[in-house]
């Protein structure tokens, strides 16, 4: 039997939100309500409550966030408003209409000092404003008994701004680029994340997915240098990628050395085959080529 559901997407003009717009075209069983700040500013509590009261979605996927990791250091209040306070508005709205809340979080809630993949119940220890506000947003989201919290990492898409697009720009213009090789993680195609979230929604609506935290990234582990090298190869650019240590590429926020998330929980819960990051990259690049 087809499951018909009203799914509210907040932050729908971002990378992940836009991937849901693409998925919506292939998923007639689901009815989506797409909103970004102009239609629903999630920092406005009364707007969120009255929107939810009017449309009564059965699921809310919060794709809105303050994602400027470095800028957050000088704008902590803005980051907190969107990444923590606004989540409390969504919790209140979801509670009132009984909706499931899907909150997206990040590897930045960890300090990156581990040397084996982070599990869902590992201690969070954020070391940046962005990470702290996302970790506090997690706590708020988890006060609601119908929350599914999804942590992901190194997100890219054909939409928005991301590392892939920066490398494609640089690769087309420059002879070489220096890229950090002592920070590792897993590049994650936002389209794969969106599809996985839709599977979570299906599973939770049939009562098969317990509330709580889930980790999802693509498969595999690489450094930013490996990622950049693969991008240049797939794009056919002759731009040489030089590996450099992170210390030679200072940023306001020190990037975690190790950002790998353990995905066994979601893999088992959904019987999921997770695509390798190189496979996701190839599909995204094909899409960018048109
Ligand atoms: N990007 C990554 O590498 C990464 C890694 C791990 C986890 N995540 C998490 O994954 C989620 C999705 O990330 P993303 O990369 O898709 O984010 P994104 O591209 O930055 O999209 C966020 C969207 O939210 C919108 N927005 C801003 N303020 C809003 C408000 N007050 N009300 C409603 N919408 C608002 C933004 O609009 P404007 O652009 O106009 O501000 C943007 O369209 C986030 O929770 C993020 O923390 C991201």
CSV table of C-alpha atoms and ligand atoms in Angstrom, one decimal:
chain,number,residue,atom,x,y,z
A,1,UNK,CA,0.0,0.0,0.0
A,2,UNK,CA,1.3,3.4,-0.9
A,3,UNK,CA,2.2,5.7,1.9
A,4,UNK,CA,1.0,9.3,1.4
A,5,UNK,CA,2.6,11.8,3.5
A,6,UNK,CA,2.9,15.6,3.9
A,7,UNK,CA,6.6,16.3,4.3
A,8,UNK,CA,7.6,19.9,5.3
A,9,UNK,CA,11.1,20.7,4.0
A,10,UNK,CA,12.7,23.8,5.7
A,11,UNK,CA,15.7,25.4,4.1
A,12,UNK,CA,14.6,24.0,0.8
A,13,UNK,CA,16.9,26.3,-1.3
A,14,UNK,CA,20.1,24.8,0.2
A,15,UNK,CA,22.1,21.8,-0.9
A,16,UNK,CA,20.1,19.1,0.8
A,17,UNK,CA,16.7,20.9,0.5
A,18,UNK,CA,17.2,21.1,-3.3
A,19,UNK,CA,17.9,17.4,-3.5
A,20,UNK,CA,14.5,16.8,-2.0
A,21,UNK,CA,13.0,19.0,-4.7
A,22,UNK,CA,14.6,16.7,-7.2
A,23,UNK,CA,13.4,13.5,-5.4
A,24,UNK,CA,9.9,14.9,-5.1
A,25,UNK,CA,9.4,14.6,-8.9
A,26,UNK,CA,10.1,10.9,-8.7
A,27,UNK,CA,8.0,10.2,-5.6
A,28,UNK,CA,4.3,10.9,-6.3
A,29,UNK,CA,3.3,9.0,-3.1
A,30,UNK,CA,4.7,11.8,-1.0
A,31,UNK,CA,3.4,15.3,-0.9
A,32,UNK,CA,6.1,17.9,-0.1
A,33,UNK,CA,5.8,21.4,1.2
A,34,UNK,CA,9.0,23.2,0.3
A,35,UNK,CA,9.9,26.3,2.2
A,36,UNK,CA,13.0,28.5,2.7
A,37,UNK,CA,13.4,31.6,4.7
A,38,UNK,CA,10.9,33.7,2.6
A,39,UNK,CA,8.1,31.3,3.1
A,40,UNK,CA,8.9,30.0,6.6
A,41,UNK,CA,11.6,31.7,8.6
A,42,UNK,CA,12.2,29.1,11.3
A,43,UNK,CA,13.7,31.7,13.7
A,44,UNK,CA,10.2,33.2,13.9
A,45,UNK,CA,8.5,31.1,16.6
A,46,UNK,CA,4.9,32.2,16.0
A,47,UNK,CA,5.4,31.8,12.2
A,48,UNK,CA,6.5,28.2,12.7
A,49,UNK,CA,3.7,27.4,15.1
A,50,UNK,CA,1.0,28.9,12.9
A,51,UNK,CA,2.5,27.3,9.7
A,52,UNK,CA,2.5,23.8,11.3
A,53,UNK,CA,-1.0,24.4,12.7
A,54,UNK,CA,-2.3,25.4,9.2
A,55,UNK,CA,-0.6,22.6,7.1
A,56,UNK,CA,-0.3,19.9,9.8
A,57,UNK,CA,2.6,18.0,8.1
A,58,UNK,CA,3.3,14.4,9.3
A,59,UNK,CA,7.0,14.9,8.9
A,60,UNK,CA,9.3,17.9,9.1
A,61,UNK,CA,12.8,17.7,7.6
A,62,UNK,CA,14.9,20.6,8.9
A,63,UNK,CA,17.4,21.3,6.1
A,64,UNK,CA,17.8,24.9,7.3
A,65,UNK,CA,20.9,25.7,9.2
A,66,UNK,CA,23.7,28.3,9.8
A,67,UNK,CA,26.4,26.4,7.9
A,68,UNK,CA,29.2,29.0,7.5
A,69,UNK,CA,31.6,27.2,9.8
A,70,UNK,CA,34.3,29.9,9.9
A,71,UNK,CA,32.0,32.9,9.9
A,72,UNK,CA,30.1,31.4,12.9
A,73,UNK,CA,33.1,32.3,15.1
A,74,UNK,CA,32.4,36.0,14.7
A,75,UNK,CA,28.6,35.6,14.5
A,76,UNK,CA,27.8,33.2,17.4
A,77,UNK,CA,24.4,34.6,18.1
A,78,UNK,CA,23.2,34.2,14.5
A,79,UNK,CA,24.5,30.7,14.4
A,80,UNK,CA,22.8,29.9,17.7
A,81,UNK,CA,19.5,31.4,16.7
A,82,UNK,CA,19.3,29.2,13.6
A,83,UNK,CA,21.0,26.0,14.8
A,84,UNK,CA,19.5,25.8,18.3
A,85,UNK,CA,16.7,28.3,19.0
A,86,UNK,CA,14.9,27.7,15.7
A,87,UNK,CA,15.1,23.9,16.4
A,88,UNK,CA,13.0,24.5,19.6
A,89,UNK,CA,10.4,26.3,17.4
A,90,UNK,CA,10.2,23.2,15.2
A,91,UNK,CA,10.0,20.9,18.2
A,92,UNK,CA,7.0,23.0,19.5
A,93,UNK,CA,5.3,23.0,16.1
A,94,UNK,CA,5.9,19.3,15.5
A,95,UNK,CA,4.6,18.4,19.0
A,96,UNK,CA,1.4,20.4,18.4
A,97,UNK,CA,0.6,18.4,15.3
A,98,UNK,CA,2.2,15.1,16.2
A,99,UNK,CA,4.7,15.3,13.3
A,100,UNK,CA,8.0,13.4,13.2
A,101,UNK,CA,11.0,15.8,13.2
A,102,UNK,CA,14.1,14.9,11.2
A,103,UNK,CA,16.9,17.2,12.4
A,104,UNK,CA,20.2,17.2,10.4
A,105,UNK,CA,23.4,17.5,12.3
A,106,UNK,CA,27.1,17.2,11.6
A,107,UNK,CA,30.5,15.5,12.4
A,108,UNK,CA,31.5,18.9,13.9
A,109,UNK,CA,29.8,17.9,17.1
A,110,UNK,CA,32.9,15.7,17.6
A,111,UNK,CA,36.4,17.0,18.2
A,112,UNK,CA,37.9,14.7,15.5
A,113,UNK,CA,40.6,13.3,17.8
A,114,UNK,CA,39.4,9.7,17.5
A,115,UNK,CA,41.1,7.2,15.1
A,116,UNK,CA,38.1,4.9,14.6
A,117,UNK,CA,34.6,5.8,13.2
A,118,UNK,CA,32.4,7.8,15.5
A,119,UNK,CA,29.3,6.0,16.7
A,120,UNK,CA,26.0,7.5,17.5
A,121,UNK,CA,26.5,7.3,21.3
A,122,UNK,CA,30.0,8.6,21.3
A,123,UNK,CA,30.5,11.6,23.5
A,124,UNK,CA,30.0,14.9,21.6
A,125,UNK,CA,32.8,17.4,22.2
A,126,UNK,CA,32.5,20.3,19.7
A,127,UNK,CA,35.4,22.7,19.4
A,128,UNK,CA,33.9,25.4,17.2
A,129,UNK,CA,30.9,27.8,17.5
A,130,UNK,CA,29.2,26.0,14.6
A,131,UNK,CA,29.8,22.6,16.3
A,132,UNK,CA,28.6,23.8,19.7
A,133,UNK,CA,25.4,25.4,18.2
A,134,UNK,CA,24.7,22.2,16.2
A,135,UNK,CA,25.3,20.0,19.3
A,136,UNK,CA,22.9,22.2,21.4
A,137,UNK,CA,20.4,22.0,18.5
A,138,UNK,CA,20.7,18.2,18.8
A,139,UNK,CA,19.9,18.3,22.5
A,140,UNK,CA,16.8,20.4,21.8
A,141,UNK,CA,15.7,18.1,19.0
A,142,UNK,CA,16.1,15.0,21.2
A,143,UNK,CA,13.8,16.4,23.9
A,144,UNK,CA,10.9,15.4,21.5
A,145,UNK,CA,10.0,11.7,21.4
A,146,UNK,CA,9.4,11.7,17.7
A,147,UNK,CA,12.8,13.0,16.6
A,148,UNK,CA,15.1,11.2,14.1
A,149,UNK,CA,18.5,12.9,14.3
A,150,UNK,CA,20.8,12.4,11.3
A,151,UNK,CA,24.5,13.3,11.5
A,152,UNK,CA,26.3,13.6,8.2
A,153,UNK,CA,29.6,15.1,6.9
A,154,UNK,CA,31.4,16.7,4.0
A,155,UNK,CA,28.2,17.3,2.1
A,156,UNK,CA,28.2,18.4,-1.6
A,157,UNK,CA,25.7,18.7,-4.3
A,158,UNK,CA,25.1,20.2,-7.7
A,159,UNK,CA,23.3,22.9,-5.8
A,160,UNK,CA,24.8,25.6,-3.6
A,161,UNK,CA,28.4,26.2,-2.7
A,162,UNK,CA,30.7,23.4,-1.7
A,163,UNK,CA,34.3,21.9,-2.0
A,164,UNK,CA,33.5,20.1,-5.3
A,165,UNK,CA,32.4,23.3,-7.0
A,166,UNK,CA,35.4,25.2,-5.6
A,167,UNK,CA,37.8,22.6,-7.0
A,168,UNK,CA,36.0,22.6,-10.4
A,169,UNK,CA,36.5,26.4,-10.6
A,170,UNK,CA,40.1,26.2,-9.5
A,171,UNK,CA,40.8,23.2,-11.8
A,172,UNK,CA,39.6,25.1,-14.8
A,173,UNK,CA,41.8,28.1,-14.1
A,174,UNK,CA,45.0,27.1,-12.3
A,175,UNK,CA,48.0,24.9,-12.9
A,176,UNK,CA,48.1,23.7,-9.4
A,177,UNK,CA,46.3,23.8,-6.1
A,178,UNK,CA,47.4,23.0,-2.5
A,179,UNK,CA,45.0,20.8,-0.6
A,180,UNK,CA,45.2,19.5,3.0
A,181,UNK,CA,46.0,15.8,3.3
A,182,UNK,CA,46.0,15.3,7.1
A,183,UNK,CA,42.2,15.6,7.6
A,184,UNK,CA,40.1,12.6,6.7
A,185,UNK,CA,36.4,12.0,6.4
A,186,UNK,CA,33.9,10.9,3.8
A,187,UNK,CA,32.5,13.1,1.0
A,188,UNK,CA,28.7,12.7,1.0
A,189,UNK,CA,26.5,13.4,-2.0
A,190,UNK,CA,23.4,15.2,-0.7
A,191,UNK,CA,21.2,13.3,-3.2
A,192,UNK,CA,22.2,10.1,-1.5
A,193,UNK,CA,21.4,11.6,2.0
A,194,UNK,CA,18.0,12.8,0.8
A,195,UNK,CA,17.1,9.4,-0.5
A,196,UNK,CA,18.2,7.8,2.7
A,197,UNK,CA,16.1,10.2,4.7
A,198,UNK,CA,13.1,9.3,2.6
A,199,UNK,CA,13.8,5.6,3.4
A,200,UNK,CA,13.9,6.6,7.1
A,201,UNK,CA,10.5,8.3,6.7
A,202,UNK,CA,9.0,5.2,5.0
A,203,UNK,CA,10.4,3.0,7.7
A,204,UNK,CA,9.3,5.2,10.6
A,205,UNK,CA,5.8,5.5,9.2
A,206,UNK,CA,5.4,1.8,9.2
A,207,UNK,CA,6.7,1.7,12.8
A,208,UNK,CA,10.0,0.1,12.0
A,209,UNK,CA,12.5,2.9,12.9
A,210,UNK,CA,13.1,3.8,16.6
A,211,UNK,CA,13.6,7.5,17.4
A,212,UNK,CA,17.2,8.6,18.1
A,213,UNK,CA,20.5,9.4,16.4
A,214,UNK,CA,21.6,7.9,13.1
A,215,UNK,CA,24.9,8.5,11.2
A,216,UNK,CA,24.9,8.7,7.4
A,217,UNK,CA,27.7,9.4,4.9
A,218,UNK,CA,28.8,7.7,1.7
A,219,UNK,CA,31.1,4.8,2.0
A,220,UNK,CA,34.9,5.0,2.2
A,221,UNK,CA,37.5,7.3,3.8
A,222,UNK,CA,39.7,9.9,2.2
A,223,UNK,CA,41.5,13.1,2.8
A,224,UNK,CA,40.6,16.5,1.2
A,225,UNK,CA,43.7,15.9,-1.0
A,226,UNK,CA,42.3,12.6,-2.2
A,227,UNK,CA,38.9,14.1,-2.8
A,228,UNK,CA,40.4,17.0,-4.8
A,229,UNK,CA,42.6,14.6,-6.8
A,230,UNK,CA,39.6,12.5,-7.7
A,231,UNK,CA,37.6,15.6,-8.8
A,232,UNK,CA,40.5,16.8,-11.1
A,233,UNK,CA,40.8,13.3,-12.6
A,234,UNK,CA,37.1,12.9,-13.2
A,235,UNK,CA,36.8,16.4,-14.7
A,236,UNK,CA,39.8,15.7,-17.0
A,237,UNK,CA,41.7,18.8,-15.6
A,238,UNK,CA,45.5,18.8,-15.7
A,239,UNK,CA,45.6,21.0,-12.6
A,240,UNK,CA,48.1,19.4,-10.2
A,241,UNK,CA,47.0,18.8,-6.6
A,242,UNK,CA,49.7,19.2,-4.0
A,243,UNK,CA,49.3,17.6,-0.6
A,244,UNK,CA,49.9,20.0,2.3
A,245,UNK,CA,49.5,19.7,6.1
A,246,UNK,CA,46.5,21.6,7.6
A,247,UNK,CA,48.9,23.8,9.5
A,248,UNK,CA,49.8,25.4,6.2
A,249,UNK,CA,46.2,26.3,5.5
A,250,UNK,CA,45.0,28.2,8.6
A,251,UNK,CA,41.3,28.9,9.0
A,252,UNK,CA,39.4,30.5,11.8
A,253,UNK,CA,38.1,27.0,12.8
A,254,UNK,CA,40.6,24.1,13.0
A,255,UNK,CA,39.1,21.3,11.0
A,256,UNK,CA,38.7,17.9,12.7
A,257,UNK,CA,41.6,15.5,11.8
A,258,UNK,CA,39.2,12.6,11.7
A,259,UNK,CA,35.6,12.9,10.7
A,260,UNK,CA,34.6,9.4,9.9
A,261,UNK,CA,31.1,8.4,11.0
A,262,UNK,CA,30.1,4.8,11.7
A,263,UNK,CA,27.0,3.9,9.6
A,264,UNK,CA,26.3,0.4,10.9
A,265,UNK,CA,23.1,1.5,12.7
A,266,UNK,CA,21.4,3.0,9.7
A,267,UNK,CA,22.7,0.3,7.4
A,268,UNK,CA,21.1,-2.4,9.5
A,269,UNK,CA,17.9,-0.5,10.3
A,270,UNK,CA,17.1,0.1,6.6
A,271,UNK,CA,19.0,-2.8,5.1
A,272,UNK,CA,20.8,-0.1,3.1
A,273,UNK,CA,23.5,-0.4,0.5
A,274,UNK,CA,25.5,2.8,0.9
A,275,UNK,CA,27.2,4.1,-2.3
A,276,UNK,CA,31.0,4.7,-2.2
A,277,UNK,CA,32.0,8.4,-2.2
A,278,UNK,CA,33.6,8.0,-5.6
A,279,UNK,CA,30.3,6.6,-7.0
A,280,UNK,CA,28.4,9.6,-5.5
A,281,UNK,CA,31.0,12.0,-6.9
A,282,UNK,CA,30.7,10.5,-10.4
A,283,UNK,CA,26.9,10.8,-10.4
A,284,UNK,CA,27.1,14.4,-9.2
A,285,UNK,CA,29.7,15.4,-11.8
A,286,UNK,CA,27.5,13.7,-14.5
A,287,UNK,CA,24.6,15.9,-13.3
A,288,UNK,CA,26.8,19.0,-13.3
A,289,UNK,CA,27.8,18.3,-16.9
A,290,UNK,CA,24.1,18.1,-17.8
B,1,LIG,N1,27.4,21.4,4.1
B,1,LIG,C1,28.1,20.4,4.8
B,1,LIG,O1,29.2,20.1,4.5
B,1,LIG,C2,27.4,19.8,6.0
B,1,LIG,C3,28.1,18.8,6.6
B,1,LIG,C4,27.5,18.1,7.7
B,1,LIG,C5,26.2,18.5,8.1
B,1,LIG,N2,25.6,19.5,7.4
B,1,LIG,C6,24.2,19.8,7.9
B,1,LIG,O2,23.3,19.4,6.8
B,1,LIG,C7,22.2,20.3,6.8
B,1,LIG,C8,22.0,20.8,5.4
B,1,LIG,O3,23.2,21.5,5.0
B,1,LIG,P1,23.3,22.2,3.6
B,1,LIG,O4,24.7,22.2,3.2
B,1,LIG,O5,22.2,21.7,2.7
B,1,LIG,O6,22.9,23.7,4.1
B,1,LIG,P2,22.8,25.0,3.1
B,1,LIG,O7,23.1,24.7,1.7
B,1,LIG,O8,23.6,26.1,3.8
B,1,LIG,O9,21.2,25.3,3.2
B,1,LIG,C9,20.6,25.9,4.3
B,1,LIG,C10,19.4,26.6,3.8
B,1,LIG,O10,18.7,27.2,5.0
B,1,LIG,C11,18.3,28.5,4.6
B,1,LIG,N3,18.0,29.3,5.8
B,1,LIG,C12,18.8,30.2,6.4
B,1,LIG,N4,18.2,30.8,7.4
B,1,LIG,C13,16.9,30.3,7.4
B,1,LIG,C14,15.8,30.6,8.2
B,1,LIG,N5,15.8,31.5,9.2
B,1,LIG,N6,14.6,29.9,7.9
B,1,LIG,C15,14.6,29.0,6.9
B,1,LIG,N7,15.6,28.7,6.1
B,1,LIG,C16,16.8,29.4,6.4
B,1,LIG,C17,19.5,29.0,3.8
B,1,LIG,O11,19.1,30.2,3.1
B,1,LIG,P3,20.4,31.2,2.8
B,1,LIG,O12,21.3,30.5,1.9
B,1,LIG,O13,19.6,32.3,2.1
B,1,LIG,O14,20.9,31.6,4.1
B,1,LIG,C18,19.7,27.8,2.9
B,1,LIG,O15,18.9,27.8,1.8
B,1,LIG,C19,22.5,21.3,7.9
B,1,LIG,O16,21.8,21.0,9.1
B,1,LIG,C20,24.0,21.3,8.1
B,1,LIG,O17,24.4,21.7,9.4
B,1,LIG,C21,26.1,20.1,6.4
